[in-house]
Coordinates of C-alpha atoms and ligand atoms in Angstrom, one line a residue:
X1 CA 0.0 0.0 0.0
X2 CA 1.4 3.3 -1.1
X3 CA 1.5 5.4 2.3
X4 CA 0.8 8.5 0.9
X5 CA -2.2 7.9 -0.5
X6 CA -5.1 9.8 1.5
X7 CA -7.3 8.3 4.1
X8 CA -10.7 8.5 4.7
X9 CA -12.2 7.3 7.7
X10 CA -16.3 6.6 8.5
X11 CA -18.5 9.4 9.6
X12 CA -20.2 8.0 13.1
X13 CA -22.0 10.6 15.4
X14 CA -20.8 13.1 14.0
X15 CA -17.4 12.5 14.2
X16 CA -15.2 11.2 11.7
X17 CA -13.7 7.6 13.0
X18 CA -10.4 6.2 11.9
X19 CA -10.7 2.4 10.5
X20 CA -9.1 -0.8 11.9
X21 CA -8.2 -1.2 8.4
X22 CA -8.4 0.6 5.2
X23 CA -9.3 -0.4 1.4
X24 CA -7.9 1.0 -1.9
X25 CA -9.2 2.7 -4.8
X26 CA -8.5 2.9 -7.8
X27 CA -9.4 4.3 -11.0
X28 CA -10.9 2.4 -13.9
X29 CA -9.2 4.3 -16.4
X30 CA -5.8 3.7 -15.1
X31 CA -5.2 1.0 -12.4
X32 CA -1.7 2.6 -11.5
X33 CA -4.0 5.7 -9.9
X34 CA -4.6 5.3 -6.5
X35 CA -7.3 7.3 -5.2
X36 CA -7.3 6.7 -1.4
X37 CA -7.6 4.4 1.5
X38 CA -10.7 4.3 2.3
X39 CA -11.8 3.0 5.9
X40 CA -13.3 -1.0 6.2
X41 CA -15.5 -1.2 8.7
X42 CA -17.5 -4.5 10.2
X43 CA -20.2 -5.2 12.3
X44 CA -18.6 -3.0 15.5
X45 CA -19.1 0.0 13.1
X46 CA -22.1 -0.6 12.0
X47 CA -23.6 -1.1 15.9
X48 CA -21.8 2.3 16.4
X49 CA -23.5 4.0 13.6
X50 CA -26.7 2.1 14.5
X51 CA -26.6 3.3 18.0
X52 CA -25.8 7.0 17.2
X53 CA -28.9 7.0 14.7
X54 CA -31.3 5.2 17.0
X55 CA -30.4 8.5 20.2
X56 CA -30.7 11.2 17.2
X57 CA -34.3 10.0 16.0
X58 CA -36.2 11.6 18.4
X59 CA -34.2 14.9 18.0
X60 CA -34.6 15.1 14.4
X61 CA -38.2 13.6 14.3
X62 CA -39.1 16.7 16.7
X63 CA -37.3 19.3 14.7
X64 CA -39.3 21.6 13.3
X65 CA -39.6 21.3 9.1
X66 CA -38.3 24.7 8.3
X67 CA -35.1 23.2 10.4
X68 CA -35.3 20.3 8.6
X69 CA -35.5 21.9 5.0
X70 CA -32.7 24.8 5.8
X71 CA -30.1 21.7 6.6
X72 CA -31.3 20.1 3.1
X73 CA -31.0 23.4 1.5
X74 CA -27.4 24.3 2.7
X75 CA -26.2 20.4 1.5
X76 CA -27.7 21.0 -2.2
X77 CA -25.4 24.8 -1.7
X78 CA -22.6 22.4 -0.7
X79 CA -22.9 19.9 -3.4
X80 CA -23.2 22.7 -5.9
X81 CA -20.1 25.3 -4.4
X82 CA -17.7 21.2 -5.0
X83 CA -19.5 20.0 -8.3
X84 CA -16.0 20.3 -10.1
X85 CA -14.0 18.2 -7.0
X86 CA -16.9 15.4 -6.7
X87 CA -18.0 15.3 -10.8
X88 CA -13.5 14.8 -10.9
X89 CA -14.3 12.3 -8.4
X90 CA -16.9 10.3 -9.9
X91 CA -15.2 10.0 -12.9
X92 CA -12.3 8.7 -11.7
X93 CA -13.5 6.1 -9.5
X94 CA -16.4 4.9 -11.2
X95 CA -15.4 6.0 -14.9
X96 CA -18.3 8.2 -16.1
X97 CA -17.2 10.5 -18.7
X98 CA -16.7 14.0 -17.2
X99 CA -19.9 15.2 -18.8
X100 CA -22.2 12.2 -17.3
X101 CA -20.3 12.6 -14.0
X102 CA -21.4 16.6 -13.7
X103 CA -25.3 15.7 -14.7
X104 CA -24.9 13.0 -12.0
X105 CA -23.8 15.8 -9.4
X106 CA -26.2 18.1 -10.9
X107 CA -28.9 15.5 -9.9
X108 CA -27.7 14.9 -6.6
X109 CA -28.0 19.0 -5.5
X110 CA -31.3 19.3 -7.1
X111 CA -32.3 16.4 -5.4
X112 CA -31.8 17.4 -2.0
X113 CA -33.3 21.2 -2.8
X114 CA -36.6 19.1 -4.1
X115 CA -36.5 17.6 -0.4
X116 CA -36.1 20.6 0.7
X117 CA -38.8 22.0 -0.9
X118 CA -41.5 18.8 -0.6
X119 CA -41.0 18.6 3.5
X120 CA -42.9 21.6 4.0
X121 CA -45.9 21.2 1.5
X122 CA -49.0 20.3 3.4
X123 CA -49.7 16.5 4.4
X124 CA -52.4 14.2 5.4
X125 CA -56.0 13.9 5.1
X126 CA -59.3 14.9 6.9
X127 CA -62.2 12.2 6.5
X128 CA -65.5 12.4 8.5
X129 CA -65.9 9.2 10.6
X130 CA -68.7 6.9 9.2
X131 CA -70.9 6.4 12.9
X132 CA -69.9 8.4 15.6
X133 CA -69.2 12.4 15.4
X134 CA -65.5 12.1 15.6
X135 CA -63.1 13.7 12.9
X136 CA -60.3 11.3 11.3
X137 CA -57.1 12.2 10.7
X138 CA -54.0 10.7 8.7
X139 CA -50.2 11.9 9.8
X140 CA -47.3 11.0 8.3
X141 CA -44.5 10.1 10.7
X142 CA -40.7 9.3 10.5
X143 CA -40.4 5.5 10.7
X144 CA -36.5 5.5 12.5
X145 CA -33.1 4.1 11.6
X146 CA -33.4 3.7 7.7
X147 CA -30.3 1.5 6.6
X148 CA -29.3 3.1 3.0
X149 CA -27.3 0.3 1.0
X150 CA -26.3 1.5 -2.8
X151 CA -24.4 0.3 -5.5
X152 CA -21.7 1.5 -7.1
X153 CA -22.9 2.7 -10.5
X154 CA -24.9 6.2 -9.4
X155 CA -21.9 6.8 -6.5
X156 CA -24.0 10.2 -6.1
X157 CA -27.1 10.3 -7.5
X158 CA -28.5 6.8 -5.5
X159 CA -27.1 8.1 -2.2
X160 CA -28.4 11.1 -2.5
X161 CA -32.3 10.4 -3.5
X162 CA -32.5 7.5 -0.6
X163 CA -30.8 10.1 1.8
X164 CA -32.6 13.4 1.1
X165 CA -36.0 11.8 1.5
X166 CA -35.2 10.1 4.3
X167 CA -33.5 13.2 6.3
X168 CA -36.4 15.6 4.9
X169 CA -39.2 13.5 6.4
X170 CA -37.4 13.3 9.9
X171 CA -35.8 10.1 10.0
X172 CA -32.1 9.2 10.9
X173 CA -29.5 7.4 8.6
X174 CA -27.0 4.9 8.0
X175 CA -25.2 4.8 4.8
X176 CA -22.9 1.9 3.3
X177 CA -22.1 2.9 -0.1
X178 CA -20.8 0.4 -2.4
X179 CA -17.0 -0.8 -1.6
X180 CA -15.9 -0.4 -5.2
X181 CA -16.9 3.8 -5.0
X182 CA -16.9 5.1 -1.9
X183 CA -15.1 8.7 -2.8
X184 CA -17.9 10.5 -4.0
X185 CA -20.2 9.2 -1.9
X186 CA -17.9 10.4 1.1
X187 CA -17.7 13.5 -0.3
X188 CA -21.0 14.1 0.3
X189 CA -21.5 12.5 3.6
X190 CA -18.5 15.7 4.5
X191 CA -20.7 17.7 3.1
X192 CA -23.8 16.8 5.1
X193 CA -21.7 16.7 8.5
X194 CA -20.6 20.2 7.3
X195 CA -24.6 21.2 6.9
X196 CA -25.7 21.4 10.4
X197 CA -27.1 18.1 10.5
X198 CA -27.2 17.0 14.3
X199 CA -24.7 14.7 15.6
X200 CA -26.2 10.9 14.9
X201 CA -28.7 11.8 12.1
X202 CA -26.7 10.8 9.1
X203 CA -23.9 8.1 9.5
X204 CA -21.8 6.9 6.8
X205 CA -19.9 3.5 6.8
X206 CA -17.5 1.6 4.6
X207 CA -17.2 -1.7 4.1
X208 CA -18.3 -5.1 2.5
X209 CA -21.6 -5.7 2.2
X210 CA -21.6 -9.0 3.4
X211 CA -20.9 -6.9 6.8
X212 CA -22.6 -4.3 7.2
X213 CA -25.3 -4.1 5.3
X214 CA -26.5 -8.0 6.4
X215 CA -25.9 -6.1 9.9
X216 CA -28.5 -3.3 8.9
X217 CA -30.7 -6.0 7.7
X218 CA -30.3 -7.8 11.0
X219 CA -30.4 -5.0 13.5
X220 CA -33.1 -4.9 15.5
X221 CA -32.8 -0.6 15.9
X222 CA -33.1 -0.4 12.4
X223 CA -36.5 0.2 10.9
X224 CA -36.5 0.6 7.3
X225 CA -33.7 -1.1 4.5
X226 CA -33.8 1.0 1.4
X227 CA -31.5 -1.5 -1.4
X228 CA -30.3 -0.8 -5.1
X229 CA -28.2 -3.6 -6.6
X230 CA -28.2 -7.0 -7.7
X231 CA -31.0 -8.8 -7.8
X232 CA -29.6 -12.1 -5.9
X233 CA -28.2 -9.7 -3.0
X234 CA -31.6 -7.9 -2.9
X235 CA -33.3 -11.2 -2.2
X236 CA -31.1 -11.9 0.7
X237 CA -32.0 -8.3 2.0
X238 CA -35.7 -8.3 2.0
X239 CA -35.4 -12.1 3.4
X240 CA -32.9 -10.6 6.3
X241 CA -35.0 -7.2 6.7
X242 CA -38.7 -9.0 7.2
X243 CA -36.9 -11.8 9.1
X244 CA -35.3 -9.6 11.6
X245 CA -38.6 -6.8 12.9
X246 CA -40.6 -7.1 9.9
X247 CA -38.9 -3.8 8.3
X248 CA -40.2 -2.0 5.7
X249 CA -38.0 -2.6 2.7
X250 CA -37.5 -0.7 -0.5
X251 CA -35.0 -2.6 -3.5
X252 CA -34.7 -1.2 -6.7
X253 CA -32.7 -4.7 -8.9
X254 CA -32.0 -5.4 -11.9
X255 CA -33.4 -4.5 -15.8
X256 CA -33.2 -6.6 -18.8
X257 CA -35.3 -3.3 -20.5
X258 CA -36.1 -3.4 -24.4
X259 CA -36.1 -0.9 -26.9
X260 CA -39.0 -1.2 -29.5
X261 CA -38.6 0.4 -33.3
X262 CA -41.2 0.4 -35.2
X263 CA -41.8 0.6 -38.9
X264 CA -42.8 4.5 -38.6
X265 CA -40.2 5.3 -36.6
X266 CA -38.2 8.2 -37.2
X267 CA -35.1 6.0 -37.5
X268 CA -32.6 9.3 -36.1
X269 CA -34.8 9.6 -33.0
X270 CA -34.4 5.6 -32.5
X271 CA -30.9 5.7 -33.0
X272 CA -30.7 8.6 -30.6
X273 CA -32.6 6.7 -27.8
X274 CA -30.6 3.7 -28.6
X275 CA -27.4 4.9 -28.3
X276 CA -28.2 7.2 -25.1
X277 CA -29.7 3.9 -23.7
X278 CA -27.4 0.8 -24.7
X279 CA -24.1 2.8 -24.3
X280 CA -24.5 6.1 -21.7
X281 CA -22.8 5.6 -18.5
X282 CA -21.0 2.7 -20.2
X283 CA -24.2 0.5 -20.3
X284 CA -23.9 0.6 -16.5
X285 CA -27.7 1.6 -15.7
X286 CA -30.2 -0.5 -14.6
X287 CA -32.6 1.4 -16.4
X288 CA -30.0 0.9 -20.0
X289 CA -32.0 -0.1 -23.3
X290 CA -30.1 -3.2 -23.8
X291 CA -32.5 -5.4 -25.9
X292 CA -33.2 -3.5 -29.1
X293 CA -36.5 -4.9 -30.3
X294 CA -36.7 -4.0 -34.1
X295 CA -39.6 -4.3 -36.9
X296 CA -38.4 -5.8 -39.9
X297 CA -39.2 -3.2 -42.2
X298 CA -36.8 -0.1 -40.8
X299 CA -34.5 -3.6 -39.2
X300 CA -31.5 -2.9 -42.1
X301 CA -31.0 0.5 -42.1
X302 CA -31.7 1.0 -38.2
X303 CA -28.6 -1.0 -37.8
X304 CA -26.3 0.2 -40.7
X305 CA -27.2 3.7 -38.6
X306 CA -26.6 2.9 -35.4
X307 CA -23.1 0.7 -36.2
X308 CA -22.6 4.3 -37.8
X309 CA -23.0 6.1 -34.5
X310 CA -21.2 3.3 -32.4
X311 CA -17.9 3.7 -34.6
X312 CA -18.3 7.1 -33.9
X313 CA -17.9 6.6 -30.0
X314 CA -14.1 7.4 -28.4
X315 CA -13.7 4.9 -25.7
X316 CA -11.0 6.2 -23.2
X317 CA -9.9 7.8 -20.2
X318 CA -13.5 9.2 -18.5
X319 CA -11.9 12.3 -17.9
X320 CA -9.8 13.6 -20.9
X321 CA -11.6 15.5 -23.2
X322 CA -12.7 13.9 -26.4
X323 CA -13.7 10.5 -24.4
X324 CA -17.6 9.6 -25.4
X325 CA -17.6 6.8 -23.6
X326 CA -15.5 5.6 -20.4
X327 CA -14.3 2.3 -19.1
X328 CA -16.4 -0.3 -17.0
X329 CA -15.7 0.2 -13.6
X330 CA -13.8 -3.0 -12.4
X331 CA -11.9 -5.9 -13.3
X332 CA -14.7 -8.7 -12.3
X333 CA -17.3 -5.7 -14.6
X334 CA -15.6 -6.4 -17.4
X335 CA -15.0 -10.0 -16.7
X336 CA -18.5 -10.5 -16.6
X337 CA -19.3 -8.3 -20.0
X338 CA -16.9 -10.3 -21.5
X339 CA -18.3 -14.0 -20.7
X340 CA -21.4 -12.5 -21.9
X341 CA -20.0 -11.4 -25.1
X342 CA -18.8 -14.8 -25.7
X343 CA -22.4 -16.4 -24.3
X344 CA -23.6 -14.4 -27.6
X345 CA -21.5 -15.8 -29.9
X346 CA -21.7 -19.2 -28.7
X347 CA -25.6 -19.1 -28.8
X348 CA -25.0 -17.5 -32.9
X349 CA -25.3 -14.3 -32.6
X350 CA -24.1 -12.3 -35.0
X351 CA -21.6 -9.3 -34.0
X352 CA -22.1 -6.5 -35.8
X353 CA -19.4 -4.6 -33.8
X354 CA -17.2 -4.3 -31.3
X355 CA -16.6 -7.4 -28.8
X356 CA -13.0 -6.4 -28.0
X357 CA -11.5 -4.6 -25.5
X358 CA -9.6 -1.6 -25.9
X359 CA -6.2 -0.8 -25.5
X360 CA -5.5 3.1 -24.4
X361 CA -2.2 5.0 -23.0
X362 CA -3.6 4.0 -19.6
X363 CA -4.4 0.0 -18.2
X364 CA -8.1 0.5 -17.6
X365 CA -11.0 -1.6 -18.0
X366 CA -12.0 -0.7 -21.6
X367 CA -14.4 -2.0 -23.7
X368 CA -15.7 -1.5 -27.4
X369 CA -19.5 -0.7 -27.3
X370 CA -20.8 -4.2 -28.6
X371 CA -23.8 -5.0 -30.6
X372 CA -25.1 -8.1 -31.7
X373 CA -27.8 -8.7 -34.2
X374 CA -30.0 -12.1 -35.3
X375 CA -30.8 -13.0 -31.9
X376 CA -33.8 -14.1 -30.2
X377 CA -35.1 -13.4 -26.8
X378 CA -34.7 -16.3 -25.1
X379 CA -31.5 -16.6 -25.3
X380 CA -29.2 -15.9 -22.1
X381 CA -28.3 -12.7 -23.4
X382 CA -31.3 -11.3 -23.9
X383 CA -32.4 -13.1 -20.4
X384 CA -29.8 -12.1 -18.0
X385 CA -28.6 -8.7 -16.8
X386 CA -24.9 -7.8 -18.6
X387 CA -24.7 -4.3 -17.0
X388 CA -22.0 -3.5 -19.7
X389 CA -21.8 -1.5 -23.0
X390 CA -23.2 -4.5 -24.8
X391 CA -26.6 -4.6 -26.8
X392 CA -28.6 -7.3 -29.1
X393 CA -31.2 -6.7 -31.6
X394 CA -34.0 -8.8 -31.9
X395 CA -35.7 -8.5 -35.5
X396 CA -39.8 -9.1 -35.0
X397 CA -43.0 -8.9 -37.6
X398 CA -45.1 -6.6 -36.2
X399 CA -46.0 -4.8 -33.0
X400 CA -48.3 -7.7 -31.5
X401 CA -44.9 -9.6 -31.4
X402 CA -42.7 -7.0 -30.1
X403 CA -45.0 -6.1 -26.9
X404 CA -44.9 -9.6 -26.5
X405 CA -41.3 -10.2 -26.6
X406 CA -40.7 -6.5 -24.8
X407 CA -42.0 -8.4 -21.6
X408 CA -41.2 -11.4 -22.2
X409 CA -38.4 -11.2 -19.3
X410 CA -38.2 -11.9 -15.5
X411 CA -37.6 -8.3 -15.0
X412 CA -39.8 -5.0 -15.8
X413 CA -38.0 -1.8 -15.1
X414 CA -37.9 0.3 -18.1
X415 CA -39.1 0.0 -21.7
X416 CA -38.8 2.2 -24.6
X417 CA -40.8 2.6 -28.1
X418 CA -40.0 4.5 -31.0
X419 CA -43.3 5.0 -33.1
X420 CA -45.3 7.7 -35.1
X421 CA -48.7 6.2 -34.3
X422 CA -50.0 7.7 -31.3
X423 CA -52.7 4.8 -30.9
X424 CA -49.4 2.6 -30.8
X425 CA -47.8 4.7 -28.2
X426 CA -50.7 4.7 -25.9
X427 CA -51.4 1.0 -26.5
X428 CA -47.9 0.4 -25.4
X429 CA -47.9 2.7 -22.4
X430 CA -51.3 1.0 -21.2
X431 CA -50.1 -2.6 -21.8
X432 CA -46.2 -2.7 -21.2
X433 CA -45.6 -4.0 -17.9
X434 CA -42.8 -2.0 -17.5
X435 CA -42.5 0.6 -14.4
X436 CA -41.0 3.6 -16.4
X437 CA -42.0 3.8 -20.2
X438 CA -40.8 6.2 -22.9
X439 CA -42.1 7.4 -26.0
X440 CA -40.1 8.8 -28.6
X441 CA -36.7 8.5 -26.3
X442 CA -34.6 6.1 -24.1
X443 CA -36.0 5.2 -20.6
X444 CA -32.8 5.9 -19.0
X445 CA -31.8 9.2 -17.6
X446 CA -35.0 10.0 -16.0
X447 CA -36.4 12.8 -13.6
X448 CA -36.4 13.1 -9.8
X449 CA -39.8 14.7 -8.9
X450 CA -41.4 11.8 -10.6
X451 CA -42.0 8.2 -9.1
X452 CA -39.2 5.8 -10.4
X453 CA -39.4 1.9 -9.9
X454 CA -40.4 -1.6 -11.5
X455 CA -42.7 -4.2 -11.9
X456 CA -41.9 -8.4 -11.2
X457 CA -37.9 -9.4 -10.6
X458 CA -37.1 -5.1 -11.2
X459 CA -38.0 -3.9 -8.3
X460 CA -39.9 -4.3 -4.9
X461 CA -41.9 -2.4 -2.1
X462 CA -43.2 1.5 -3.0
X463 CA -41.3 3.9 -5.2
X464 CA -38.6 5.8 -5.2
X465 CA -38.4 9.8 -6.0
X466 CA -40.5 12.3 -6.6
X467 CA -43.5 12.2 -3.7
X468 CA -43.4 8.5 -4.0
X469 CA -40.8 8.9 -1.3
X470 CA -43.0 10.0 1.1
X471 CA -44.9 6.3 1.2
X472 CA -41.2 4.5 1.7
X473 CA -40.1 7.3 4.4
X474 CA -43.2 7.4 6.4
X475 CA -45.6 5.7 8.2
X476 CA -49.6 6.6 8.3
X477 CA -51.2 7.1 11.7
X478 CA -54.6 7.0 11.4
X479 CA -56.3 9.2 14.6
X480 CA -60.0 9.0 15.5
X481 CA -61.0 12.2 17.8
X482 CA -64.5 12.8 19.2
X483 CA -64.5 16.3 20.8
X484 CA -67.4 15.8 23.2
X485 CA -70.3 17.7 23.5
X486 CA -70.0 21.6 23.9
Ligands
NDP1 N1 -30.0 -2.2 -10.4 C1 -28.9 -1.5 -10.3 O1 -28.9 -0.3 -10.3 C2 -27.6 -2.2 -10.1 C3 -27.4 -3.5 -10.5 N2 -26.2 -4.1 -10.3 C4 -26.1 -5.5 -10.8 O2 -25.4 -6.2 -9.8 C5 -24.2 -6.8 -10.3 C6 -23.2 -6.8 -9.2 O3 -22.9 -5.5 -8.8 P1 -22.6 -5.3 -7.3 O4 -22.2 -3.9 -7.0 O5 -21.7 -6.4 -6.8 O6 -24.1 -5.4 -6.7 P2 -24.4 -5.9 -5.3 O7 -25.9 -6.2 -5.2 O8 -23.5 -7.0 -4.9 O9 -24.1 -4.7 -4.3 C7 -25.0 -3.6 -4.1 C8 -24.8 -3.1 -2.6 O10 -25.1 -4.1 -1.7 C9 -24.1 -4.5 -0.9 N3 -24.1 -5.9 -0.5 C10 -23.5 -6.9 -1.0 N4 -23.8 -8.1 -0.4 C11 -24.7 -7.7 0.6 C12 -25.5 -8.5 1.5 N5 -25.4 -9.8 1.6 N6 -26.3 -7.8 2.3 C13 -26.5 -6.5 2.2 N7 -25.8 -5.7 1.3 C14 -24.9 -6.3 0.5 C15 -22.8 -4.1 -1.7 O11 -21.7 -4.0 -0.8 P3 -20.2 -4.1 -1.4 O12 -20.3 -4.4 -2.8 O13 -19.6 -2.9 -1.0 O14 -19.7 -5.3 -0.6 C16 -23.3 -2.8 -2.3 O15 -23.2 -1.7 -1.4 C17 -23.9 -5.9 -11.5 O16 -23.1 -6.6 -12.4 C18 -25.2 -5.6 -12.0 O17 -25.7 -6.7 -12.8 C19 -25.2 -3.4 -9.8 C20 -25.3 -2.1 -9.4 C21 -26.5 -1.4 -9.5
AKG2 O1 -31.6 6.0 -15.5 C1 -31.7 6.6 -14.4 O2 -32.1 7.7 -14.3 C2 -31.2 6.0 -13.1 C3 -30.6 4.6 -13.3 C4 -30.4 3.9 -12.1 O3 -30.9 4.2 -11.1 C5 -29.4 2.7 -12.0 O4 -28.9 2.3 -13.0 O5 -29.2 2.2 -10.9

């Protein structure tokens, strides 16, 4: 370990706390950068961080919401004043391009001012009771502890919408962000410590999963789990959470999302949406287009245009200028993309480019965007998540088989369609089982004052963003009063 690397220790009650031992990392785009040492905590940290969250909740609970929404207010100021230092940071330790890395940072701040804003819009209902002359009122109250686990693809943006809700509504917080990208995620959790937040209210801890967040699951001070990841990891997670206090749980998984062009499509807005969904952020979005359902009549020329587009695409260092498209973000990433690239061939289908890494004036994990055409949808690669720059087309008939085949998948995340019919569009947004549709453009990418989530193996419990938040970061009271007579 190089000594003079720098070290960045957990944030527990307020106080930063050094680790018993420390893990690299290091840039995608050139393995000989060492970022920092960033602290590995276990299960003593996690009680630590528990603890401190599980004194602050009643203090923050019972803080007044203008209180609540300054502190918000003055961490989207902070993330704003250091967009340069943490959009630098994202891109070197998760390999967004510098561009993707500032919308992400962008997205982060105007997250956290929506929060800000949302808290103090009115809540709950009046109802008249049914028999006796009493009123009936819903409240919305904090529900605790929420454990935040996130993944290392959105090192910002995913922290940030799982934490602003949370903090907004009055509950208190422990964060384990993703081993792989901790930098940017630590950045922020300075910046919140550097907000006003009360000691205990947000903690932030690094560290294996396998650790901490199976502690979070497991601890019986922690109320809610709020998950984005894997699929086989979230399983384990809503098993642990229900098993251990009957939490409420929130996991956003996996996406195996398709792309539908039809034969009126305006072929440059579907190469467009399927180049901003196959190959933005490296293909490393759940919500990425990455089956490319297209109608035989437009199925040539959509692909002579979009090989086109893909040769136009610089693969390199995610922060030199020029780069359209940066490396995956580890070793095992690009191990994976790789065995899935070969699962493609193997099962005939045809590449109609890329397949090949990349070789750049750094060692990084780089990868050609890949596409690969003549395949059908039950294959394993149009089955299984790649989460890598790597697309297939899947030529169909007509539009009856295309919806078909669009949901013809465990998951249902997002789904796109590129048509000029409108009775098409609306016939595909009412049947698509999908949990974020698009007309006219990719499905990735999307808002944060609008619900996001999945349907079947994508996603489970309520939403995410937008006032959808509210259901996750709550809990309803329902209260009965009869006033008496006067
Ligand atoms: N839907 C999405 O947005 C994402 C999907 N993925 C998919 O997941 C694959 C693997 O990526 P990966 O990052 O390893 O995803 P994981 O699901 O393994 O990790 C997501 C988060 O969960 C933590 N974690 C790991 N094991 C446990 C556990 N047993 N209990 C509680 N928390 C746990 C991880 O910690 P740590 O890794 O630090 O140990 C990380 O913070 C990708 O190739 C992709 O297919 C990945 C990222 C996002
Ligand atoms: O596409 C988006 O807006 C977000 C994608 C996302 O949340 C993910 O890939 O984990």
């Amino acid at each position: 370990m190089t000594s003079a690397a720098p070290r960045y220790d957990h944030f527990i009650d307020g106080s930063l706390v050094a680790g018993t031992a420390y893990t690299e990392n290091r840039n995608p785009s050139d393995t000989g950068d060492l970022i920092g040492l960033y602290a590995k905590g276990g299960v003593a940290e996690a009680d630590a961080a528990i603890e401190a969250a599980a004194r602050a909740f009643p203090g923050w609970a019972a803080t007044p919401i203008a209180e609540r929404s300054a502190v918000l207010q003055r961490i989207s100021a902070g993330i704003t004043a250091r967009e340069g230092e943490l959009a630098d940071m994202l891109a070197r330790e998760e390999g967004k391009t510098l561009a993707e890395s500032i919308g992400e940072v962008r997205r982060a701040a105007a997250t956290f001012a929506y929060y800000a804003g949302e808290v103090l819009s009115a809540r709950g209902s009046v109802y008249a009771s049914l028999a006796t002359p009493a009123t009936i009122e819903t409240v919305h109250r904090p529900v605790g502890v929420v454990g935040i686990i996130t993944p290392w693809n959105f090192p910002i943006a995913i922290p940030a919408w799982k934490s602003a809700p949370a903090l907004a509504y009055g509950n208190t917080v422990v964060l384990k962000p993703a081993e792989l990208t901790p930098g940017t995620s630590w950045l922020m959790a300075e910046i919140i410590h550097a907000s006003g937040c009360p000691d205990g209210v947000f903690n932030f801890v690094m560290g294996a999963g396998r650790e901490i967040g199976v502690r979070l699951c497991e601890s019986p001070d922690v109320q809610a789990i709020t998950f984005t990841g894997s699929s086989a990891v979230g399983r384990t997670v809503a098993a642990a959470a229900v098993a251990h206090g009957m939490k409420k749980v929130q996991l956003e998984l996996g996406g195996k999302n398709p792309l539908i062009v039809m034969d009126d499509a305006d072929l440059e807005i579907a190469v467009d949406a399927a180049m901003d969904g196959a190959f933005g952020s490296t293909g490393q979005r759940c919500t990425a287009s990455s089956r490319l359902i297209v109608h035989d009549a437009v199925h040539d020329r959509f692909i002579e245009a979009l090989v086109q587009r893909m040769r136009g695409l610089t693969v390199g260092d995610a922060r030199a200028a020029g780069t359209t498209m940066g490396p995956v973000v580890s070793e095992s990433q690009l191990e994976q993309d790789l065995k899935y690239i070969e699962i493609a061939r193997s099962e005939g289908g045809q590449l109609a480019f890329g397949g090949e890494r990349v070789e750049a004036e750094t060692p990084g994990y780089y990868l050609q965007p890949t596409l690969f055409t003549h395949t059908e949808n039950d294959w394993r690669i149009n089955q299984e998540e790649v989460f890598g720059p790597v697309a297939t087309v899947i030529r169909v008939h007509d539009y009856a088989e295309a919806l078909r085949l669009a949901d013809a998948v465990e998951y249902g995340l997002s789904a796109s369609i590129i048509t000029s019919s409108l009775a098409r569009a609306r016939d595909f947004s009412a049947r698509c089982r999908a949990g974020i549709l698009a007309v006219n453009r990719s499905a990735a990418g999307t808002d944060l004052h609008v619900p996001f989530g999945g349907n079947k193996a994508s996603s489970y419990g309520s939403r995410e963003q937008g006032t959808a938040a509210r259901e996750f970061f709550t809990t309803t009271s329902t209260v009965y009063t009869y006033a008496g007579e006067v």
